[in-house]
XYZ file of C-alpha atoms in Angstrom:
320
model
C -23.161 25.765 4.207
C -20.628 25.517 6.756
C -18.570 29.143 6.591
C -14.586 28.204 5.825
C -11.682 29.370 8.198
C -8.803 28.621 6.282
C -5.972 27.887 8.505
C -2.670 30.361 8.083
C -0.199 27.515 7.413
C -1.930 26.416 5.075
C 0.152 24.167 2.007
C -1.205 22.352 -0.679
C -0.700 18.321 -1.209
C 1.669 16.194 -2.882
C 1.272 14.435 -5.911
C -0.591 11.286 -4.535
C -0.021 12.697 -1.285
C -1.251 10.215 1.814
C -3.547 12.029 4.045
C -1.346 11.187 7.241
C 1.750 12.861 5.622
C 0.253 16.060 4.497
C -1.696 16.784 8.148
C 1.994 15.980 9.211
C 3.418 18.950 7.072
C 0.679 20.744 7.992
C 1.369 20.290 11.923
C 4.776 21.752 10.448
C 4.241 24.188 8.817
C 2.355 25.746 11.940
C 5.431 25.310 13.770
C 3.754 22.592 15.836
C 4.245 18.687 16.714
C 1.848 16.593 15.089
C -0.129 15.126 18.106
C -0.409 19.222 19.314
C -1.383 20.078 15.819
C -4.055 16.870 16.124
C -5.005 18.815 19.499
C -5.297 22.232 19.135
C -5.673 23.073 15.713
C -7.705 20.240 14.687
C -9.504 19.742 18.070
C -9.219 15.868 17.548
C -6.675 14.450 20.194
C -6.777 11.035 19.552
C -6.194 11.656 15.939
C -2.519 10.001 15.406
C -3.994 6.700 18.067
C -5.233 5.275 14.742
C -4.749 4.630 11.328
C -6.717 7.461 9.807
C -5.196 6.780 6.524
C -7.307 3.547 6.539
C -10.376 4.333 8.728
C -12.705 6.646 7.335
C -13.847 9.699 9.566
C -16.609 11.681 7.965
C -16.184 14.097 11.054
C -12.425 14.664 10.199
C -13.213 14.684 5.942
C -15.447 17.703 7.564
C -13.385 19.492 9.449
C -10.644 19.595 7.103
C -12.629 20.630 4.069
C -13.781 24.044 6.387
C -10.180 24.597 7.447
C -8.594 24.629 3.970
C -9.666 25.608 0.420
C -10.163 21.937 -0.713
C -13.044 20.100 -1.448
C -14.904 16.516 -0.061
C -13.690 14.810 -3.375
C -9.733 16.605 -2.912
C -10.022 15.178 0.685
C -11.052 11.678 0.091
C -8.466 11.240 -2.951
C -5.781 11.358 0.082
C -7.322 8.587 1.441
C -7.332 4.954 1.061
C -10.809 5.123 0.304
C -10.236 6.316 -3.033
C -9.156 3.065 -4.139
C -12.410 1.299 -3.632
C -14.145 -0.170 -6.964
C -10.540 0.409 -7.744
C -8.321 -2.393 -5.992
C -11.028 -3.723 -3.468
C -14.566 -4.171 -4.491
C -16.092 -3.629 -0.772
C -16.261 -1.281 2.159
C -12.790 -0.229 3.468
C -12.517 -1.952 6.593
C -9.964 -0.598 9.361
C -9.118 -4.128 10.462
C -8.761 -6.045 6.954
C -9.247 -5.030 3.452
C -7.348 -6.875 0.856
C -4.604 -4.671 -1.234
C -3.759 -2.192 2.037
C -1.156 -3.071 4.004
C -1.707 -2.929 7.481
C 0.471 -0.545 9.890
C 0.175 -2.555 13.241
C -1.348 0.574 15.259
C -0.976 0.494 19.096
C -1.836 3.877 21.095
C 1.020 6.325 19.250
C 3.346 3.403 17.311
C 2.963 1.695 14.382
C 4.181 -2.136 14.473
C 3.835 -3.378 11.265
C 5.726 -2.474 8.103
C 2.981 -1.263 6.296
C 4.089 1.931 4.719
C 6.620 2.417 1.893
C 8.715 4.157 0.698
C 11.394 5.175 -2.517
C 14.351 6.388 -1.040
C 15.297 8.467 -4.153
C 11.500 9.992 -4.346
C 12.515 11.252 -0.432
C 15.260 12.785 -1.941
C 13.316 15.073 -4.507
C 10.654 15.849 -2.031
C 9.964 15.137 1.974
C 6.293 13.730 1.996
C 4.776 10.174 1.648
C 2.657 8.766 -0.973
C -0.653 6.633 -0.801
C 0.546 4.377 -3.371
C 3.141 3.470 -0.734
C 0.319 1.405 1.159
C -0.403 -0.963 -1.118
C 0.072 -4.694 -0.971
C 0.606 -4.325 -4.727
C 3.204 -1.774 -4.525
C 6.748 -2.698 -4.941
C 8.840 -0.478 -7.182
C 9.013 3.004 -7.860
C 8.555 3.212 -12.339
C 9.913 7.018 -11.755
C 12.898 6.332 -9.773
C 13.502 2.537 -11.092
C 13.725 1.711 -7.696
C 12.630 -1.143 -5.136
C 10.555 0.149 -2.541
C 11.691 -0.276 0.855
C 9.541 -0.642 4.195
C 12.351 -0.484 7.416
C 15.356 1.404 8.317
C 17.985 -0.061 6.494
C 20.299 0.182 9.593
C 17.865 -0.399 12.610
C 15.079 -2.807 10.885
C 12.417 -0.110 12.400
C 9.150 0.212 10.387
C 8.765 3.744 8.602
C 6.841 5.902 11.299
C 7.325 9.858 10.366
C 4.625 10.859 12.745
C 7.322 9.920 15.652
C 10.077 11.866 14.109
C 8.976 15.074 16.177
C 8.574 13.520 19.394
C 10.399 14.670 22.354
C 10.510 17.026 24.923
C 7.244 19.193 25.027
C 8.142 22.304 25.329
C 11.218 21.952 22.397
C 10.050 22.466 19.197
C 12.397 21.098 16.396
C 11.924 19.447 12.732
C 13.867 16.060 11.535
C 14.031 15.723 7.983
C 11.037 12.840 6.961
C 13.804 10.978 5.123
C 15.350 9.740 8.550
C 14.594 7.113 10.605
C 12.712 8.126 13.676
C 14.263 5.050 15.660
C 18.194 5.531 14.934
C 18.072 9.168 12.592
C 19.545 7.343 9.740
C 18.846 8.610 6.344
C 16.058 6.518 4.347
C 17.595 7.628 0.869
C 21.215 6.667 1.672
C 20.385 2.806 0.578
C 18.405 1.599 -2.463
C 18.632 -0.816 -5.325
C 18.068 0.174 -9.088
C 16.111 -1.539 -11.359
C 16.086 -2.594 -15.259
C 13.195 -1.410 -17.139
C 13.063 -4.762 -18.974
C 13.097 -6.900 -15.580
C 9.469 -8.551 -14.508
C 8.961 -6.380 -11.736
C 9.265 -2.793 -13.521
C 6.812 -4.316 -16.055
C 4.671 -6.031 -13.309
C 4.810 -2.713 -11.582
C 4.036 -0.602 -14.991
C 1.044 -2.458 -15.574
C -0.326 -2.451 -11.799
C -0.311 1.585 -12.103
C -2.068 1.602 -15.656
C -4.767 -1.157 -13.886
C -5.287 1.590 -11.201
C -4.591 4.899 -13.134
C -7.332 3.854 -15.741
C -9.527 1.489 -13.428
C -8.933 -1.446 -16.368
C -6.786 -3.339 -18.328
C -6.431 -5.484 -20.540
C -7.896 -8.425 -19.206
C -11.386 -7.026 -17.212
C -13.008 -3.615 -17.450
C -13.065 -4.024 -13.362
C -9.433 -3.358 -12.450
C -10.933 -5.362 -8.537
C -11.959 -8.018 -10.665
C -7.924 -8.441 -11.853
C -6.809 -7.363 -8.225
C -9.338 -9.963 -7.006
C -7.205 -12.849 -8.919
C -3.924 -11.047 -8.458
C -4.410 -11.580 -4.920
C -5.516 -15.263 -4.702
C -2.806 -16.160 -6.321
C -0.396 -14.334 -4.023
C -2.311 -15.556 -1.175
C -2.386 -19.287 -2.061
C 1.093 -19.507 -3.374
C 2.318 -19.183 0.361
C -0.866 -20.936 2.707
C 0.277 -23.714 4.492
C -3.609 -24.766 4.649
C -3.753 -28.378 2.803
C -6.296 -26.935 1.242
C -4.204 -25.299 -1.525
C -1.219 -27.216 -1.586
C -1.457 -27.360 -5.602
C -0.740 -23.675 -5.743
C 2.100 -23.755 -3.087
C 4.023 -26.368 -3.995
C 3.583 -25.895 -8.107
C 5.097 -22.347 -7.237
C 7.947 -24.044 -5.647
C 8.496 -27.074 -7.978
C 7.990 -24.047 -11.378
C 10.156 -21.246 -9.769
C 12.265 -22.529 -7.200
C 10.817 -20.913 -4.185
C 12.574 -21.581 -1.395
C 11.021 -19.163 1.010
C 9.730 -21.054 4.645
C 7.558 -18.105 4.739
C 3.778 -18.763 5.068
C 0.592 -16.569 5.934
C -2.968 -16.628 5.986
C -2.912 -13.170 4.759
C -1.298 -11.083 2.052
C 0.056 -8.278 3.955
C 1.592 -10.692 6.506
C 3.813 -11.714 3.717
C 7.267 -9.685 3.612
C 7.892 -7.137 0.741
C 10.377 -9.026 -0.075
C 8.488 -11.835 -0.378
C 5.581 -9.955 -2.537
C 8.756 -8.683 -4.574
C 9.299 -12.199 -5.816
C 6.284 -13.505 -6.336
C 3.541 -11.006 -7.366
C 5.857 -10.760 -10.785
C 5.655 -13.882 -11.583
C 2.140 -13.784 -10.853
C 2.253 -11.061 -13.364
C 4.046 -13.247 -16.291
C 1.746 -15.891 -15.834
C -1.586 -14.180 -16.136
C 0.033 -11.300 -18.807
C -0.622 -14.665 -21.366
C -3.412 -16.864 -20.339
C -3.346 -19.181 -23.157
C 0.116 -19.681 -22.867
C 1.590 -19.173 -19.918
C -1.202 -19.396 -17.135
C -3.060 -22.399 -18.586
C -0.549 -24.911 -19.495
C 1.358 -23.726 -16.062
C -2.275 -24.912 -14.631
C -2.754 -28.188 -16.281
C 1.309 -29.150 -15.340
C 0.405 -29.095 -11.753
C -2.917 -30.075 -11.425
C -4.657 -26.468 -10.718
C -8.392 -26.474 -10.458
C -10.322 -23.459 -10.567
C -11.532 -23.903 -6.836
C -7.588 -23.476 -6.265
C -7.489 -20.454 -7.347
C -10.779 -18.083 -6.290
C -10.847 -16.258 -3.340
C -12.348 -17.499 -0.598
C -16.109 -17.951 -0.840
C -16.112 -15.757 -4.120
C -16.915 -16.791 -7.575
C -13.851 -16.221 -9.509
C -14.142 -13.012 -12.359
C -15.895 -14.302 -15.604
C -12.391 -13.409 -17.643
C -10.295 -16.195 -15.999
C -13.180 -18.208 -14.724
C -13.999 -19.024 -18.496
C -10.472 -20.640 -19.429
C -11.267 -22.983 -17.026
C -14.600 -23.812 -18.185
């Protein structure tokens, strides 16, 4: 057995901590910049040049578990990983794996607006949660509050990792509720929610799916994920293919969007905001809601499965 060296600045994670936020309180805690942290405490340079929250390093799960008092499983419960069999039924893949959102990584900057976050949970405590990843993610149930994924002010995608950068030989801390484009404060800005609107009950239901790994519809919580998805996805293709989804979206809800994507995380959270709710109402009732919704427009279900993919015996059988 490897022997442990537990590092002196050593802190504990988060509740549902991401691993990328508590290495970055880490780096802090030592008094150090996150890419010199990544350097010389962690001896892995290159560290921060890619989305470690989404590809899996054995060698860093390693390392980590001999520098601090937590175990393999503590590790990889930081990690995106931990949602496999959960929200995605197959290896997590670094380029594409449906339910992450993707952060757009080139060399130190992160292009895409794929992490989240609740202004009023940055207000309680500085760090970043793994939930605030997911495609499926769009309001906080603790806060009643919509997630947001820019700088209100500057349109910049959340990157805390840059908040430390500057000159070398300065070492100084920003608060990880500001901007690192523009410094302006993440929690000034956010919109409550009702507890009886669709998307705190969408949202309520999405975290009992994952908390418990089922729900009410499948005993897979992928398999519901799996349909969840589709749906999302082919309600916005512009591929003739799936036109019936699209355009009975449109013609049932009045969505006026001229937004369009091959895949889910390409789509805006406000965009996922509207529709992965109403996803929700229809498939919360299959008999009565889903179904007839389905025979109004036409829906087959080829229209619906994922691509190449059987669709999950539970809805698959309605159709039959």
């Amino acid at each position: 057995m490897t022997k442990k060296y537990i590092i002196p600045g050593y802190i504990t994670p988060e509740e549902d901590e991401i691993l990328s936020s508590w290495i970055f309180r880490l780096a802090r805690s030592h008094k150090m910049k996150p890419f010199t942290f990544a350097k010389y405490g962690l001896e892995v340079p290159d560290l921060w040049n890619r989305d470690f929250d989404k590809f899996y390093s054995q060698k860093l799960v390693d390392l980590l578990t001999t520098l601090t008092p937590l175990n393999h499983c503590k590790i990889n419960s930081l990690h995106l990983i931990s949602y496999q069999d959960i929200i995605f039924n197959s290896k997590i893949n670094s380029a594409f794996t449906e339910g992450i959102l993707n952060v757009g990584v080139e060399h130190r900057m992160r292009n895409k607006k794929g992490l989240l976050a609740c202004p009023l949970c940055l207000s309680k405590k500085q760090y970043y949660k793994k939930s605030w990843r997911l495609l499926s993610s769009i309001v906080c149930t603790d806060c009643q509050c919509n997630l947001i994924d820019e700088c209100p002010d500057c349109k910049m995608p959340i990157v805390f990792q840059r908040l430390d950068i500057g000159k070398k030989d300065v070492y100084f801390e920003k608060p990880m509720y500001l901007c690192w484009n523009c410094n302006y404060d993440l929690r000034k800005e956010y919109t409550l929610i009702d507890k009886n609107s669709d998307s705190f009950k969408y949202q309520k239901y999405i975290n009992g799916t994952i908390e418990h790994g089922y729900n009410t519809h499948t005993q897979y919580s992928f398999e519901y994920f799996n349909v969840l998805f589709s749906i999302l996805r082919k309600s916005r293709s512009s591929s003739k293919n799936f036109f019936r989804v699209r355009e009975a979206f449109i013609k049932e809800f009045g969505i006026s969007s001229n937004e369009f994507s091959i895949h889910n995380f390409e789509l805006s959270l406000k965009q996922r905001g509207e529709l992965l709710p109403l996803i929700y109402r229809l498939l919360s009732d299959i008999d009565n809601n889903f179904i007839p919704f389905c025979e109004k427009y036409f829906i087959r279900f080829s229209d619906i499965k994922s691509d190449g993919e059987p669709l999950p015996f539970w809805i698959y059988n309605k159709f039959r």
